[in-house]
Amino acid sequence: MARVSPFAKAFAGRWRIVEMDNWDNDVLDLVEEAHLTFQGTADGEFAFVALKGFLDVRYGARDGSACAEFSWEGQDESDPVCGRGWAALGSAGRLVGHFYVHNGDDSGFVCERD
């Protein structure tokens, strides 16, 4: 069984997506509550607008701060999609990062612990 890194522990749990650069706050919860969840040593999930996906996460540090980098696959309005992203611990206990949809949109985001 893989050991959970201290970086993974810093991200563990459910985070509420409260802001995104490319989507207005009033559509973030269109299908379900917008969130980003980190579980175990390398798993997670997310949902916002009509996009839902599952994460493959790698934890580490970047510029001295804890960082989670991930690839993901999921669905956007029932169409298969995939992409990548990253998240870092920001100020005031928030999580900041960026989602990229393969051959599609990308957006920065801000999360608060749920």
CSV table of N, CA and C in Angstrom, one decimal:
chain,number,residue,atom,x,y,z
A,1,MET,N,0.8,-1.2,0.0
A,1,MET,CA,0.0,0.0,0.0
A,1,MET,C,0.9,1.2,0.0
A,2,ALA,N,0.6,2.2,-0.9
A,2,ALA,CA,1.4,3.4,-1.0
A,2,ALA,C,1.2,4.3,0.2
A,3,ARG,N,2.3,4.9,0.6
A,3,ARG,CA,2.2,5.9,1.7
A,3,ARG,C,1.7,7.2,1.2
A,4,VAL,N,0.9,7.9,2.0
A,4,VAL,CA,0.3,9.2,1.6
A,4,VAL,C,1.4,10.2,2.0
A,5,SER,N,1.8,11.0,1.0
A,5,SER,CA,2.8,12.0,1.2
A,5,SER,C,2.3,13.2,2.0
A,6,PRO,N,3.1,13.9,2.7
A,6,PRO,CA,2.7,15.1,3.4
A,6,PRO,C,2.0,16.1,2.5
A,7,PHE,N,2.4,16.2,1.3
A,7,PHE,CA,1.8,17.1,0.3
A,7,PHE,C,0.3,16.7,0.1
A,8,ALA,N,0.1,15.4,-0.1
A,8,ALA,CA,-1.3,14.9,-0.3
A,8,ALA,C,-2.1,15.2,0.9
A,9,LYS,N,-1.6,15.1,2.1
A,9,LYS,CA,-2.4,15.4,3.3
A,9,LYS,C,-2.9,16.9,3.3
A,10,ALA,N,-2.0,17.8,2.8
A,10,ALA,CA,-2.4,19.2,2.7
A,10,ALA,C,-3.6,19.5,1.8
A,11,PHE,N,-3.8,18.7,0.8
A,11,PHE,CA,-4.8,18.9,-0.2
A,11,PHE,C,-6.1,18.0,0.1
A,12,ALA,N,-5.9,17.0,0.9
A,12,ALA,CA,-7.0,16.0,1.1
A,12,ALA,C,-8.3,16.6,1.5
A,13,GLY,N,-9.4,16.1,0.9
A,13,GLY,CA,-10.7,16.5,1.2
A,13,GLY,C,-11.4,17.2,0.1
A,14,ARG,N,-12.6,17.8,0.4
A,14,ARG,CA,-13.4,18.4,-0.6
A,14,ARG,C,-13.2,19.9,-0.5
A,15,TRP,N,-13.0,20.6,-1.7
A,15,TRP,CA,-12.8,22.0,-1.8
A,15,TRP,C,-14.0,22.5,-2.6
A,16,ARG,N,-14.6,23.6,-2.2
A,16,ARG,CA,-15.7,24.2,-3.0
A,16,ARG,C,-15.1,25.2,-4.0
A,17,ILE,N,-15.3,25.1,-5.3
A,17,ILE,CA,-14.9,26.0,-6.3
A,17,ILE,C,-15.7,27.3,-6.2
A,18,VAL,N,-15.1,28.4,-5.8
A,18,VAL,CA,-15.9,29.6,-5.6
A,18,VAL,C,-15.7,30.7,-6.7
A,19,GLU,N,-14.7,30.4,-7.5
A,19,GLU,CA,-14.4,31.4,-8.6
A,19,GLU,C,-13.7,30.8,-9.7
A,20,MET,N,-14.0,31.1,-10.9
A,20,MET,CA,-13.3,30.7,-12.1
A,20,MET,C,-13.2,31.9,-13.1
A,21,ASP,N,-12.0,31.9,-13.8
A,21,ASP,CA,-11.8,33.0,-14.7
A,21,ASP,C,-12.8,33.1,-15.9
A,22,ASN,N,-13.1,31.9,-16.5
A,22,ASN,CA,-13.8,31.8,-17.7
A,22,ASN,C,-15.3,31.5,-17.6
A,23,TRP,N,-15.8,31.3,-16.3
A,23,TRP,CA,-17.2,31.0,-16.2
A,23,TRP,C,-17.7,31.9,-15.0
A,24,ASP,N,-18.9,32.5,-15.2
A,24,ASP,CA,-19.5,33.3,-14.2
A,24,ASP,C,-19.9,32.4,-13.0
A,25,ASN,N,-19.9,33.0,-11.8
A,25,ASN,CA,-20.2,32.3,-10.6
A,25,ASN,C,-21.6,31.7,-10.6
A,26,ASP,N,-22.5,32.4,-11.3
A,26,ASP,CA,-23.9,31.9,-11.3
A,26,ASP,C,-24.1,30.6,-12.1
A,27,VAL,N,-23.1,30.2,-12.9
A,27,VAL,CA,-23.3,28.9,-13.7
A,27,VAL,C,-22.3,27.8,-13.1
A,28,LEU,N,-21.5,28.1,-12.2
A,28,LEU,CA,-20.6,27.1,-11.7
A,28,LEU,C,-21.3,25.9,-11.1
A,29,ASP,N,-22.5,26.1,-10.5
A,29,ASP,CA,-23.2,25.0,-9.9
A,29,ASP,C,-24.4,24.5,-10.8
A,30,LEU,N,-24.2,24.7,-12.1
A,30,LEU,CA,-25.3,24.3,-13.0
A,30,LEU,C,-25.9,22.9,-12.8
A,31,VAL,N,-25.0,21.9,-12.8
A,31,VAL,CA,-25.5,20.5,-12.7
A,31,VAL,C,-25.4,20.0,-11.2
A,32,GLU,N,-24.3,20.3,-10.6
A,32,GLU,CA,-24.1,20.0,-9.1
A,32,GLU,C,-23.2,21.0,-8.5
A,33,GLU,N,-23.0,21.0,-7.2
A,33,GLU,CA,-22.2,22.0,-6.6
A,33,GLU,C,-20.8,21.9,-7.1
A,34,ALA,N,-20.2,23.0,-7.5
A,34,ALA,CA,-18.8,23.0,-8.0
A,34,ALA,C,-17.8,22.7,-7.0
A,35,HIS,N,-17.0,21.7,-7.2
A,35,HIS,CA,-16.0,21.2,-6.2
A,35,HIS,C,-14.8,20.6,-6.9
A,36,LEU,N,-13.8,20.4,-6.1
A,36,LEU,CA,-12.6,19.7,-6.4
A,36,LEU,C,-12.2,18.9,-5.2
A,37,THR,N,-12.1,17.6,-5.3
A,37,THR,CA,-11.9,16.7,-4.2
A,37,THR,C,-10.6,15.9,-4.4
A,38,PHE,N,-9.8,15.8,-3.4
A,38,PHE,CA,-8.6,15.0,-3.4
A,38,PHE,C,-8.7,13.9,-2.4
A,39,GLN,N,-8.4,12.6,-2.9
A,39,GLN,CA,-8.6,11.4,-2.1
A,39,GLN,C,-7.4,10.6,-2.2
A,40,GLY,N,-7.0,10.0,-1.1
A,40,GLY,CA,-5.9,9.0,-1.1
A,40,GLY,C,-4.6,9.5,-1.6
A,41,THR,N,-3.8,8.6,-2.2
A,41,THR,CA,-2.5,9.0,-2.7
A,41,THR,C,-2.5,9.6,-4.1
A,42,ALA,N,-3.5,9.4,-4.9
A,42,ALA,CA,-3.5,9.9,-6.3
A,42,ALA,C,-4.8,10.1,-6.9
A,43,ASP,N,-5.9,10.0,-6.2
A,43,ASP,CA,-7.2,10.1,-6.8
A,43,ASP,C,-8.0,11.4,-6.4
A,44,GLY,N,-9.0,11.6,-7.2
A,44,GLY,CA,-9.9,12.8,-6.9
A,44,GLY,C,-10.9,12.9,-7.9
A,45,GLU,N,-11.7,13.9,-7.8
A,45,GLU,CA,-12.8,14.2,-8.7
A,45,GLU,C,-13.1,15.7,-8.7
A,46,PHE,N,-13.8,16.2,-9.7
A,46,PHE,CA,-14.2,17.6,-9.7
A,46,PHE,C,-15.5,17.7,-10.5
A,47,ALA,N,-16.2,18.8,-10.3
A,47,ALA,CA,-17.4,19.1,-11.1
A,47,ALA,C,-17.5,20.6,-11.1
A,48,PHE,N,-17.9,21.2,-12.3
A,48,PHE,CA,-18.3,22.6,-12.4
A,48,PHE,C,-19.0,22.7,-13.7
A,49,VAL,N,-20.0,23.6,-13.8
A,49,VAL,CA,-20.8,23.9,-14.9
A,49,VAL,C,-21.4,22.5,-15.3
A,50,ALA,N,-21.2,22.0,-16.6
A,50,ALA,CA,-21.7,20.7,-17.0
A,50,ALA,C,-20.5,19.7,-17.1
A,51,LEU,N,-19.4,20.0,-16.5
A,51,LEU,CA,-18.2,19.2,-16.6
A,51,LEU,C,-18.0,18.4,-15.3
A,52,LYS,N,-17.7,17.1,-15.5
A,52,LYS,CA,-17.5,16.3,-14.3
A,52,LYS,C,-16.3,15.3,-14.7
A,53,GLY,N,-15.4,15.2,-13.8
A,53,GLY,CA,-14.3,14.3,-14.1
A,53,GLY,C,-13.6,13.7,-12.9
A,54,PHE,N,-12.7,12.8,-13.2
A,54,PHE,CA,-11.9,12.1,-12.2
A,54,PHE,C,-10.4,12.3,-12.4
A,55,LEU,N,-9.7,12.5,-11.3
A,55,LEU,CA,-8.3,13.0,-11.4
A,55,LEU,C,-7.3,11.8,-11.2
A,56,ASP,N,-6.2,12.0,-11.8
A,56,ASP,CA,-5.0,11.2,-11.5
A,56,ASP,C,-3.9,12.2,-11.0
A,57,VAL,N,-3.6,12.2,-9.7
A,57,VAL,CA,-2.9,13.3,-9.1
A,57,VAL,C,-1.5,12.9,-8.8
A,58,ARG,N,-0.6,13.9,-8.9
A,58,ARG,CA,0.8,13.7,-8.4
A,58,ARG,C,1.1,14.9,-7.5
A,59,TYR,N,1.6,14.7,-6.3
A,59,TYR,CA,1.8,15.7,-5.3
A,59,TYR,C,3.3,16.0,-5.3
A,60,GLY,N,3.6,17.3,-5.0
A,60,GLY,CA,5.0,17.7,-4.8
A,60,GLY,C,5.1,19.2,-4.4
A,61,ALA,N,6.2,19.8,-4.7
A,61,ALA,CA,6.3,21.2,-4.4
A,61,ALA,C,6.8,22.0,-5.6
A,62,ARG,N,6.4,23.2,-5.7
A,62,ARG,CA,6.9,24.1,-6.7
A,62,ARG,C,7.2,25.4,-6.1
A,63,ASP,N,8.4,25.9,-6.3
A,63,ASP,CA,8.8,27.2,-5.7
A,63,ASP,C,8.6,27.2,-4.2
A,64,GLY,N,8.8,26.1,-3.5
A,64,GLY,CA,8.7,26.0,-2.1
A,64,GLY,C,7.3,25.8,-1.5
A,65,SER,N,6.3,25.7,-2.4
A,65,SER,CA,4.9,25.6,-2.0
A,65,SER,C,4.4,24.2,-2.4
A,66,ALA,N,3.5,23.7,-1.6
A,66,ALA,CA,2.8,22.4,-1.9
A,66,ALA,C,2.0,22.6,-3.2
A,67,CYS,N,2.1,21.5,-4.1
A,67,CYS,CA,1.4,21.6,-5.4
A,67,CYS,C,0.9,20.2,-5.8
A,68,ALA,N,-0.3,20.2,-6.4
A,68,ALA,CA,-0.9,19.0,-6.9
A,68,ALA,C,-1.0,19.2,-8.4
A,69,GLU,N,-0.4,18.3,-9.2
A,69,GLU,CA,-0.6,18.4,-10.7
A,69,GLU,C,-1.4,17.1,-11.0
A,70,PHE,N,-2.3,17.3,-12.0
A,70,PHE,CA,-3.2,16.2,-12.3
A,70,PHE,C,-3.6,16.1,-13.8
A,71,SER,N,-3.8,14.9,-14.3
A,71,SER,CA,-4.5,14.7,-15.5
A,71,SER,C,-5.9,14.3,-15.1
A,72,TRP,N,-6.9,14.4,-16.0
A,72,TRP,CA,-8.3,14.1,-15.7
A,72,TRP,C,-9.0,13.6,-17.0
A,73,GLU,N,-10.0,12.8,-16.7
A,73,GLU,CA,-10.9,12.4,-17.8
A,73,GLU,C,-12.3,12.5,-17.2
A,74,GLY,N,-13.3,12.8,-18.1
A,74,GLY,CA,-14.7,12.9,-17.6
A,74,GLY,C,-15.6,13.1,-18.8
A,75,GLN,N,-16.7,13.9,-18.4
A,75,GLN,CA,-17.7,14.2,-19.4
A,75,GLN,C,-18.1,15.7,-19.3
A,76,ASP,N,-18.4,16.2,-20.5
A,76,ASP,CA,-19.0,17.6,-20.6
A,76,ASP,C,-20.3,17.4,-21.4
A,77,GLU,N,-21.4,17.5,-20.6
A,77,GLU,CA,-22.7,17.3,-21.3
A,77,GLU,C,-22.8,16.0,-22.0
A,78,SER,N,-22.3,14.9,-21.4
A,78,SER,CA,-22.3,13.6,-21.9
A,78,SER,C,-21.3,13.3,-22.9
A,79,ASP,N,-20.5,14.3,-23.4
A,79,ASP,CA,-19.4,14.0,-24.3
A,79,ASP,C,-18.1,13.7,-23.5
A,80,PRO,N,-17.4,12.7,-24.0
A,80,PRO,CA,-16.1,12.4,-23.3
A,80,PRO,C,-15.1,13.5,-23.5
A,81,VAL,N,-14.4,13.9,-22.4
A,81,VAL,CA,-13.4,15.0,-22.5
A,81,VAL,C,-12.3,14.6,-21.5
A,82,CYS,N,-11.1,15.2,-21.7
A,82,CYS,CA,-10.0,14.9,-20.8
A,82,CYS,C,-9.2,16.2,-20.8
A,83,GLY,N,-8.2,16.2,-19.9
A,83,GLY,CA,-7.3,17.4,-19.8
A,83,GLY,C,-6.3,17.2,-18.6
A,84,ARG,N,-5.9,18.4,-18.2
A,84,ARG,CA,-4.9,18.4,-17.1
A,84,ARG,C,-5.1,19.6,-16.3
A,85,GLY,N,-4.3,19.8,-15.2
A,85,GLY,CA,-4.5,21.0,-14.4
A,85,GLY,C,-3.5,20.9,-13.2
A,86,TRP,N,-3.6,21.9,-12.4
A,86,TRP,CA,-2.7,22.0,-11.2
A,86,TRP,C,-3.4,22.8,-10.1
A,87,ALA,N,-3.0,22.6,-8.9
A,87,ALA,CA,-3.5,23.4,-7.8
A,87,ALA,C,-2.4,23.6,-6.8
A,88,ALA,N,-2.4,24.7,-6.1
A,88,ALA,CA,-1.4,25.1,-5.1
A,88,ALA,C,-2.1,25.7,-3.9
A,89,LEU,N,-1.6,25.6,-2.8
A,89,LEU,CA,-2.1,26.2,-1.6
A,89,LEU,C,-1.8,27.7,-1.7
A,90,GLY,N,-2.9,28.5,-1.6
A,90,GLY,CA,-2.7,29.9,-1.7
A,90,GLY,C,-2.8,30.6,-0.4
A,91,SER,N,-3.1,31.9,-0.4
A,91,SER,CA,-3.2,32.7,0.8
A,91,SER,C,-4.6,32.4,1.4
A,92,ALA,N,-4.7,32.8,2.7
A,92,ALA,CA,-6.0,32.7,3.5
A,92,ALA,C,-6.6,31.3,3.4
A,93,GLY,N,-5.8,30.2,3.3
A,93,GLY,CA,-6.3,28.9,3.3
A,93,GLY,C,-7.0,28.5,2.1
A,94,ARG,N,-6.9,29.2,1.0
A,94,ARG,CA,-7.5,28.9,-0.3
A,94,ARG,C,-6.6,28.1,-1.1
A,95,LEU,N,-7.2,27.5,-2.1
A,95,LEU,CA,-6.5,26.7,-3.1
A,95,LEU,C,-6.7,27.5,-4.4
A,96,VAL,N,-5.6,27.6,-5.2
A,96,VAL,CA,-5.6,28.3,-6.5
A,96,VAL,C,-5.0,27.4,-7.5
A,97,GLY,N,-5.5,27.5,-8.7
A,97,GLY,CA,-5.0,26.6,-9.8
A,97,GLY,C,-5.5,26.9,-11.1
A,98,HIS,N,-5.4,25.9,-12.0
A,98,HIS,CA,-5.8,26.1,-13.4
A,98,HIS,C,-6.3,24.7,-14.0
A,99,PHE,N,-7.4,24.7,-14.7
A,99,PHE,CA,-7.9,23.6,-15.4
A,99,PHE,C,-7.7,23.8,-16.9
A,100,TYR,N,-7.3,22.7,-17.6
A,100,TYR,CA,-7.2,22.8,-19.0
A,100,TYR,C,-8.0,21.6,-19.6
A,101,VAL,N,-8.8,21.9,-20.6
A,101,VAL,CA,-9.6,20.9,-21.3
A,101,VAL,C,-8.8,20.7,-22.6
A,102,HIS,N,-8.5,19.4,-22.9
A,102,HIS,CA,-7.7,19.1,-24.1
A,102,HIS,C,-8.5,19.6,-25.3
A,103,ASN,N,-7.8,20.4,-26.1
A,103,ASN,CA,-8.3,21.0,-27.3
A,103,ASN,C,-9.6,21.9,-27.0
A,104,GLY,N,-9.6,22.5,-25.9
A,104,GLY,CA,-10.7,23.3,-25.5
A,104,GLY,C,-10.4,24.5,-24.6
A,105,ASP,N,-11.3,24.8,-23.7
A,105,ASP,CA,-11.2,26.0,-22.8
A,105,ASP,C,-10.2,25.7,-21.7
A,106,ASP,N,-9.7,26.7,-21.1
A,106,ASP,CA,-9.0,26.6,-19.8
A,106,ASP,C,-9.3,27.8,-18.9
A,107,SER,N,-9.1,27.6,-17.6
A,107,SER,CA,-9.5,28.6,-16.7
A,107,SER,C,-8.8,28.5,-15.4
A,108,GLY,N,-8.5,29.6,-14.8
A,108,GLY,CA,-8.0,29.6,-13.4
A,108,GLY,C,-9.1,29.4,-12.5
A,109,PHE,N,-8.8,29.0,-11.3
A,109,PHE,CA,-9.9,28.8,-10.3
A,109,PHE,C,-9.4,29.1,-8.9
A,110,VAL,N,-10.3,29.3,-8.0
A,110,VAL,CA,-10.1,29.5,-6.6
A,110,VAL,C,-11.1,28.6,-5.8
A,111,CYS,N,-10.6,27.9,-4.8
A,111,CYS,CA,-11.4,27.0,-4.0
A,111,CYS,C,-11.2,27.4,-2.5
A,112,GLU,N,-12.3,27.1,-1.7
A,112,GLU,CA,-12.2,27.2,-0.3
A,112,GLU,C,-12.6,25.8,0.3
A,113,ARG,N,-11.9,25.5,1.4
A,113,ARG,CA,-12.2,24.1,2.0
A,113,ARG,C,-13.7,24.0,2.3
A,114,ASP,N,-14.3,22.9,1.9
A,114,ASP,CA,-15.7,22.7,2.2
A,114,ASP,C,-16.0,22.2,3.6
